[in-house]
mmCIF file of C-alpha atoms in Angstrom:
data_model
loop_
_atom_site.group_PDB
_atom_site.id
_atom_site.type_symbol
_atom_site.label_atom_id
_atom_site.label_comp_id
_atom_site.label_asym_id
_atom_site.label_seq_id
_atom_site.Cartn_x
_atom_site.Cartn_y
_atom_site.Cartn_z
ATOM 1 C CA UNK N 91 0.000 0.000 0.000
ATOM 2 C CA UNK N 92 2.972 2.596 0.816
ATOM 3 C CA UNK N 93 4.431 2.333 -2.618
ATOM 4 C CA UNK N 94 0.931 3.037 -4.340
ATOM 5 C CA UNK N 95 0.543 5.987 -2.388
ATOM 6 C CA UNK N 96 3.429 7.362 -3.401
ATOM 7 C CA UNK N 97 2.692 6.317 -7.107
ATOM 8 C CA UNK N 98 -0.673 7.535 -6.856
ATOM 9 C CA UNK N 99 -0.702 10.026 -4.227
ATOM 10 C CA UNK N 100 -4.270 10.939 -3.707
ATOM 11 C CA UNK N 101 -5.203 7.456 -5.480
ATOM 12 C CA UNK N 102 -8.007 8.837 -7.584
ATOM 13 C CA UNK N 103 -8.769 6.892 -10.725
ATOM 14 C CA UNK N 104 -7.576 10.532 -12.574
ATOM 15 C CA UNK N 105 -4.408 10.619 -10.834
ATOM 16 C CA UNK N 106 -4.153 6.553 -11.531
ATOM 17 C CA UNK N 107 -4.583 6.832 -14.739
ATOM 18 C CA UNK N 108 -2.429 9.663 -15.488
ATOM 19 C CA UNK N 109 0.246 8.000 -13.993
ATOM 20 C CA UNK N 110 -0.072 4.630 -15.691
ATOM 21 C CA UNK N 111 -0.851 6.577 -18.897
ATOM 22 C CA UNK N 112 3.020 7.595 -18.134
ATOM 23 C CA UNK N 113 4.523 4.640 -17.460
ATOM 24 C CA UNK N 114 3.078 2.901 -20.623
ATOM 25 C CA UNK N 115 4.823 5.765 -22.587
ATOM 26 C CA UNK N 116 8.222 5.129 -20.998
ATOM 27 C CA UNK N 117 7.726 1.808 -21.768
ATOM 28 C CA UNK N 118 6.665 2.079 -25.495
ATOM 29 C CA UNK N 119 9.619 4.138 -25.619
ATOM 30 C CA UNK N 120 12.065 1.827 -24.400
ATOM 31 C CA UNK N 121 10.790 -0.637 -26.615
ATOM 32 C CA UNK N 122 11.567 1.580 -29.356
ATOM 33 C CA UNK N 123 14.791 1.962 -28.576
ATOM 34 C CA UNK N 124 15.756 -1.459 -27.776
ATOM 35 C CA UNK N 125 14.054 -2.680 -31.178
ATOM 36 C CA UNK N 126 16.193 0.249 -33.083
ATOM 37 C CA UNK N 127 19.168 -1.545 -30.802
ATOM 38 C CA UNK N 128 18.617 -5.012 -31.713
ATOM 39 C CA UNK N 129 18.230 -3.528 -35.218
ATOM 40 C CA UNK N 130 21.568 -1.960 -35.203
ATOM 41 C CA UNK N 131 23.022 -4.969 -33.773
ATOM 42 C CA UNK N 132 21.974 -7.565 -35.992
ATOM 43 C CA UNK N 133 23.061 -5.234 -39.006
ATOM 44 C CA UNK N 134 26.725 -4.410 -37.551
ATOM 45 C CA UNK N 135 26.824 -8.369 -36.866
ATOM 46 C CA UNK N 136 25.914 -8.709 -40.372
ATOM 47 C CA UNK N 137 28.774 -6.288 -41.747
ATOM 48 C CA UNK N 138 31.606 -7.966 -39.158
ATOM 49 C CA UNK N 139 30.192 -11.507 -40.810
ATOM 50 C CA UNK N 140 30.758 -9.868 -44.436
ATOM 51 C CA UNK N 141 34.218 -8.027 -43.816
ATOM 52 C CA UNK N 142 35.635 -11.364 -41.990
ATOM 53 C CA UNK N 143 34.357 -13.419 -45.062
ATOM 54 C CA UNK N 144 35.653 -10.353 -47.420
ATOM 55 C CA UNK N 145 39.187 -11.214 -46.304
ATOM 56 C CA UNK N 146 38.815 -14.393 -45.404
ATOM 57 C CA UNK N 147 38.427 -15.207 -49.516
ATOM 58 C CA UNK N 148 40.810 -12.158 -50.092
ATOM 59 C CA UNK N 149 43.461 -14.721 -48.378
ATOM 60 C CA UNK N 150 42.346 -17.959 -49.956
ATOM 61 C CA UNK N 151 42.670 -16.381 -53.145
ATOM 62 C CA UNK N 152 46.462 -15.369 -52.481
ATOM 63 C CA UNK N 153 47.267 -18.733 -51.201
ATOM 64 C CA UNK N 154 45.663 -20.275 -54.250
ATOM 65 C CA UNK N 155 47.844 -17.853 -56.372
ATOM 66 C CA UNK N 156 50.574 -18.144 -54.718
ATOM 67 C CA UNK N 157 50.520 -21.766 -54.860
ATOM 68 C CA UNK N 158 49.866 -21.825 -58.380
ATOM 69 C CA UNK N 159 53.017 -19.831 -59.269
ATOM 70 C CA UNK N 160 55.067 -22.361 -56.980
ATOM 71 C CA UNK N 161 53.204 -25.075 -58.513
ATOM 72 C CA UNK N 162 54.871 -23.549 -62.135
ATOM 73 C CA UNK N 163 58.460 -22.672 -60.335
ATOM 74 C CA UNK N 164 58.429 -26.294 -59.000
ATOM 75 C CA UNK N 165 57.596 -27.283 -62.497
ATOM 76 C CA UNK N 166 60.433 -25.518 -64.359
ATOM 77 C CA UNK N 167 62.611 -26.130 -62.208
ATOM 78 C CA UNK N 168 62.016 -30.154 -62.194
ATOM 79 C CA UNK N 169 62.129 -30.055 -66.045
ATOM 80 C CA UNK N 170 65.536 -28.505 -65.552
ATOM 81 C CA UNK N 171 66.827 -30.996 -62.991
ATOM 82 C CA UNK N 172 65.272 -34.098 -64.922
ATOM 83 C CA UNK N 173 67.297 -32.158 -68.395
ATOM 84 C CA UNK N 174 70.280 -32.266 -66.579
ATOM 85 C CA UNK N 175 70.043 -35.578 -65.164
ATOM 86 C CA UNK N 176 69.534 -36.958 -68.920
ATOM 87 C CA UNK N 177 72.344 -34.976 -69.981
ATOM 88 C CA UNK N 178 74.603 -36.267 -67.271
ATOM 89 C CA UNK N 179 73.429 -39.837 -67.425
ATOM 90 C CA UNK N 180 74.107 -39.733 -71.640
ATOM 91 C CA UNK N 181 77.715 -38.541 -71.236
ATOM 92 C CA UNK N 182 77.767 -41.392 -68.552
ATOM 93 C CA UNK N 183 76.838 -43.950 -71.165
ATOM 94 C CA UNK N 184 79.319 -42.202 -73.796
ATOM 95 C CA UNK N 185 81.764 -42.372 -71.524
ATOM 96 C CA UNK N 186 81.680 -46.030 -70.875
ATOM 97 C CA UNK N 187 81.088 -47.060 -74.098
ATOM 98 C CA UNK N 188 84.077 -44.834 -75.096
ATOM 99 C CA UNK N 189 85.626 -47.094 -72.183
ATOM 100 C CA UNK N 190 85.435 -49.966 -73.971
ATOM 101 C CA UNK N 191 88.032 -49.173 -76.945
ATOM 102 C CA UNK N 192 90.415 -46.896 -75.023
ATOM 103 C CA UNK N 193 93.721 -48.100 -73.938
ATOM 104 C CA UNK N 194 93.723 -47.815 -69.538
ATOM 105 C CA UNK N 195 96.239 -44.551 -69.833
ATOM 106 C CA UNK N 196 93.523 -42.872 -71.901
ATOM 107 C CA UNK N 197 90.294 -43.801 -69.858
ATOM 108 C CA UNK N 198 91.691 -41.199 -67.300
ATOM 109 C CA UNK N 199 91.518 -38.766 -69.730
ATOM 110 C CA UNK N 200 88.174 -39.657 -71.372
ATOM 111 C CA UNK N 201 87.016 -39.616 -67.484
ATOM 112 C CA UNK N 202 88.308 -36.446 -66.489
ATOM 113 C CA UNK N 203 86.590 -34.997 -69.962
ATOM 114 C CA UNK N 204 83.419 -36.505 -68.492
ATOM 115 C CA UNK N 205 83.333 -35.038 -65.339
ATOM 116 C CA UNK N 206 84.381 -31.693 -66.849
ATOM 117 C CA UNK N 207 81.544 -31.888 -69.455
ATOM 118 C CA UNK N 208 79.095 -33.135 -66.328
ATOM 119 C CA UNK N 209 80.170 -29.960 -63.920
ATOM 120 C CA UNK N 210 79.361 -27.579 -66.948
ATOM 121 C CA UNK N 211 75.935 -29.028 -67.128
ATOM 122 C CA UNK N 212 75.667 -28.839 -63.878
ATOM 123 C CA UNK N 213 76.617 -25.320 -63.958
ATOM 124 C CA UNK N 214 74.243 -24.500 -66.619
ATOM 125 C CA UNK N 215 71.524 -25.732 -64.641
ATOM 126 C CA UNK N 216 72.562 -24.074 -61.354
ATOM 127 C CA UNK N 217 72.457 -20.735 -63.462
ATOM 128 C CA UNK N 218 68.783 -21.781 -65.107
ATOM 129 C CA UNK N 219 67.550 -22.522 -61.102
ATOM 130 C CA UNK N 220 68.652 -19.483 -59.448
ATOM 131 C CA UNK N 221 66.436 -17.355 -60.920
ATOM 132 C CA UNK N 222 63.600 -19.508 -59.965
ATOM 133 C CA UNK N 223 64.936 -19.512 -56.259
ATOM 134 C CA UNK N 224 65.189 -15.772 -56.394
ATOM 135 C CA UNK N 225 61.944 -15.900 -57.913
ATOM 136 C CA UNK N 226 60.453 -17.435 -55.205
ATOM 137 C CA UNK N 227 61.846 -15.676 -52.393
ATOM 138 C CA UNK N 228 60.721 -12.255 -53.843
ATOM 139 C CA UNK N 229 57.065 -14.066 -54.437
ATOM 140 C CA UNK N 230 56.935 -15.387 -50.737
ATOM 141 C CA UNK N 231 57.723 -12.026 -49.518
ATOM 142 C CA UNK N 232 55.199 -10.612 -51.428
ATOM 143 C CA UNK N 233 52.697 -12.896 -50.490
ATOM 144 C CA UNK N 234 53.628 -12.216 -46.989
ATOM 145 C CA UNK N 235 52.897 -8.733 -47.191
ATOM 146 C CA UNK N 236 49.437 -9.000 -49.055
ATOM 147 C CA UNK N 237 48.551 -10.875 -46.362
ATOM 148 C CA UNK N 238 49.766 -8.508 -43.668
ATOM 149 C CA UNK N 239 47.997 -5.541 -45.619
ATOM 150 C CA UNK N 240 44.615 -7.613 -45.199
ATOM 151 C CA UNK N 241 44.950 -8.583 -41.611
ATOM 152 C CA UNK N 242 45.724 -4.260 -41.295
ATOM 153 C CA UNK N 243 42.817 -3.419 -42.797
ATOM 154 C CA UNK N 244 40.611 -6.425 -42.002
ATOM 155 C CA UNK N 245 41.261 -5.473 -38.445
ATOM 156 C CA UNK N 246 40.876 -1.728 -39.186
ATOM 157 C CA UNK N 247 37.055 -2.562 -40.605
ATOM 158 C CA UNK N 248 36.156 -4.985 -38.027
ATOM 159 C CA UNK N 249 37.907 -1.932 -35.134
ATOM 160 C CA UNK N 250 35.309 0.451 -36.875
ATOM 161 C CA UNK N 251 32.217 -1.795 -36.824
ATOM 162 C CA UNK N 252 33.379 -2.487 -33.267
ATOM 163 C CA UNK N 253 33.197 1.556 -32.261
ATOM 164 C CA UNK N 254 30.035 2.014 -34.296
ATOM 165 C CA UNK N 255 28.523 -0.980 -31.797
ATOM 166 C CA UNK N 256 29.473 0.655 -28.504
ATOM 167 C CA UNK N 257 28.358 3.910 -30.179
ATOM 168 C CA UNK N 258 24.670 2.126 -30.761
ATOM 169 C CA UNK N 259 25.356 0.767 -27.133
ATOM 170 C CA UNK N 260 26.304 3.982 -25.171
ATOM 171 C CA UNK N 261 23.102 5.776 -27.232
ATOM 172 C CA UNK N 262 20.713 3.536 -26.835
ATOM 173 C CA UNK N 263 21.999 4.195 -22.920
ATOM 174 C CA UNK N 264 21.203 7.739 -22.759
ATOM 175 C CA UNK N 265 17.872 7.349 -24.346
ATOM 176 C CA UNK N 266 16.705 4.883 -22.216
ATOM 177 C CA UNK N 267 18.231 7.394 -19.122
ATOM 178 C CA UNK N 268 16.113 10.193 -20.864
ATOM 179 C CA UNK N 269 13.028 8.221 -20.939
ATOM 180 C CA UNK N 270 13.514 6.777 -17.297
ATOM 181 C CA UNK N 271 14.019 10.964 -16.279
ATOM 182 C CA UNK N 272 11.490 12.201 -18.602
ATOM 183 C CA UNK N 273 9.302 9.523 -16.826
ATOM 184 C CA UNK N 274 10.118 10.602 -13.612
ATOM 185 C CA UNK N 275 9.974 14.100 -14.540
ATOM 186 C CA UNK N 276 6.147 13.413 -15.800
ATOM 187 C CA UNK N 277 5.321 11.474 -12.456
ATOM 188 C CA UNK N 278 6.463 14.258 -10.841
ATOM 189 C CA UNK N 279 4.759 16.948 -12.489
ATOM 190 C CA UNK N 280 1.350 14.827 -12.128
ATOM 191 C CA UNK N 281 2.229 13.822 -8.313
ATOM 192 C CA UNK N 282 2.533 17.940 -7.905
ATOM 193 C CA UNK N 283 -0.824 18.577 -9.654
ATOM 194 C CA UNK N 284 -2.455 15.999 -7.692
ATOM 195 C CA UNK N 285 -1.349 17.259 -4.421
ATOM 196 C CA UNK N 286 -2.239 20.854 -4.875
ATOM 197 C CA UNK N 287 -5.851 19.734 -6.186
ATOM 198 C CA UNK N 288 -5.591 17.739 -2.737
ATOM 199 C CA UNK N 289 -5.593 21.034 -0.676
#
């Protein structure tokens, strides 16, 4: 009974339903605001959903690229090592047939041509895979750095969505702290009218 009297101070069905007529505003009101919340909420969990998915395929894409390329560096360069090893393995099969007729002081020599013949295909390859090596280091660096530039600005996108949801938050604060004064303000106002129609 206490608290209704001081709701409803002079607890006639004017006063009563002045009061109540209050309270169901405030409350309409907050339910305005919370639906424009959840509103804002749902749509900011939308956008964080699209910018993560955004980069998330911004990233498989540079993995599948970068794959691909090594997929073609790994390529060229195995065509150059099986070359070489077909080169090497013919003067091989020169060599021993070239064996066969030489006299034992000349198999040293026909040996030593060999090996000189095999080290310049070697070389010839080693100068072919550099480039490819080089090729790759520069591309994994690059790669590495596309990457870093998304997470940047993946994070920068997802740091703004984040501020725009504690804006919504910290608004949807103050208007619910202006309704709950605005209500008290109005209870007020009809608690002083009813007590001066009292006297």
């Amino acid at each position: 009974m206490g608290e209704s009297r001081g709701e409803y101070p002079d607890n006639s069905p004017q006063t009563t339903r002045r009061i109540d007529n209050v309270h169901k505003d405030a409350l309409i009101q907050k339910e305005a605001i919370d639906k424009k919340f959840d509103e804002q909420s749902v749509n900011l969990d939308f956008r964080e959903r699209q910018i993560r998915d955004k980069y998330k395929a911004d990233r498989e894409a540079i993995i599948i690229e970068a794959d691909k390329a090594k997929t073609d560096r790994v390529a060229r360069r195995t065509t150059i090592e099986v070359q070489t090893k077909y080169e090497k393995d013919r003067i091989d099969a020169e060599t021993v047939e070239d064996l066969r007729d030489k006299p034992a002081n000349e198999a040293a020599q026909a040996k030593a041509k060999a090996m000189s013949r095999k080290t310049e295909i070697d070389s010839a390859a080693t100068k072919k895979v550099a480039p490819i090596l080089s090729e790759a280091e520069v591309a994994d660096a690059k790669s590495l750095q596309r990457r870093r530039d998304l997470d940047l600005a993946e994070t920068k996108e997802i740091t703004d969505v984040q501020q725009e949801r504690t804006k919504a938050r910290v608004e949807m604060r103050n208007k619910t702290l202006a309704v709950d004064r605005w209500e008290t303000e109005q209870r007020s106002k009809v608690n002083t009218e009813a007590g001066s129609k009292a006297k």
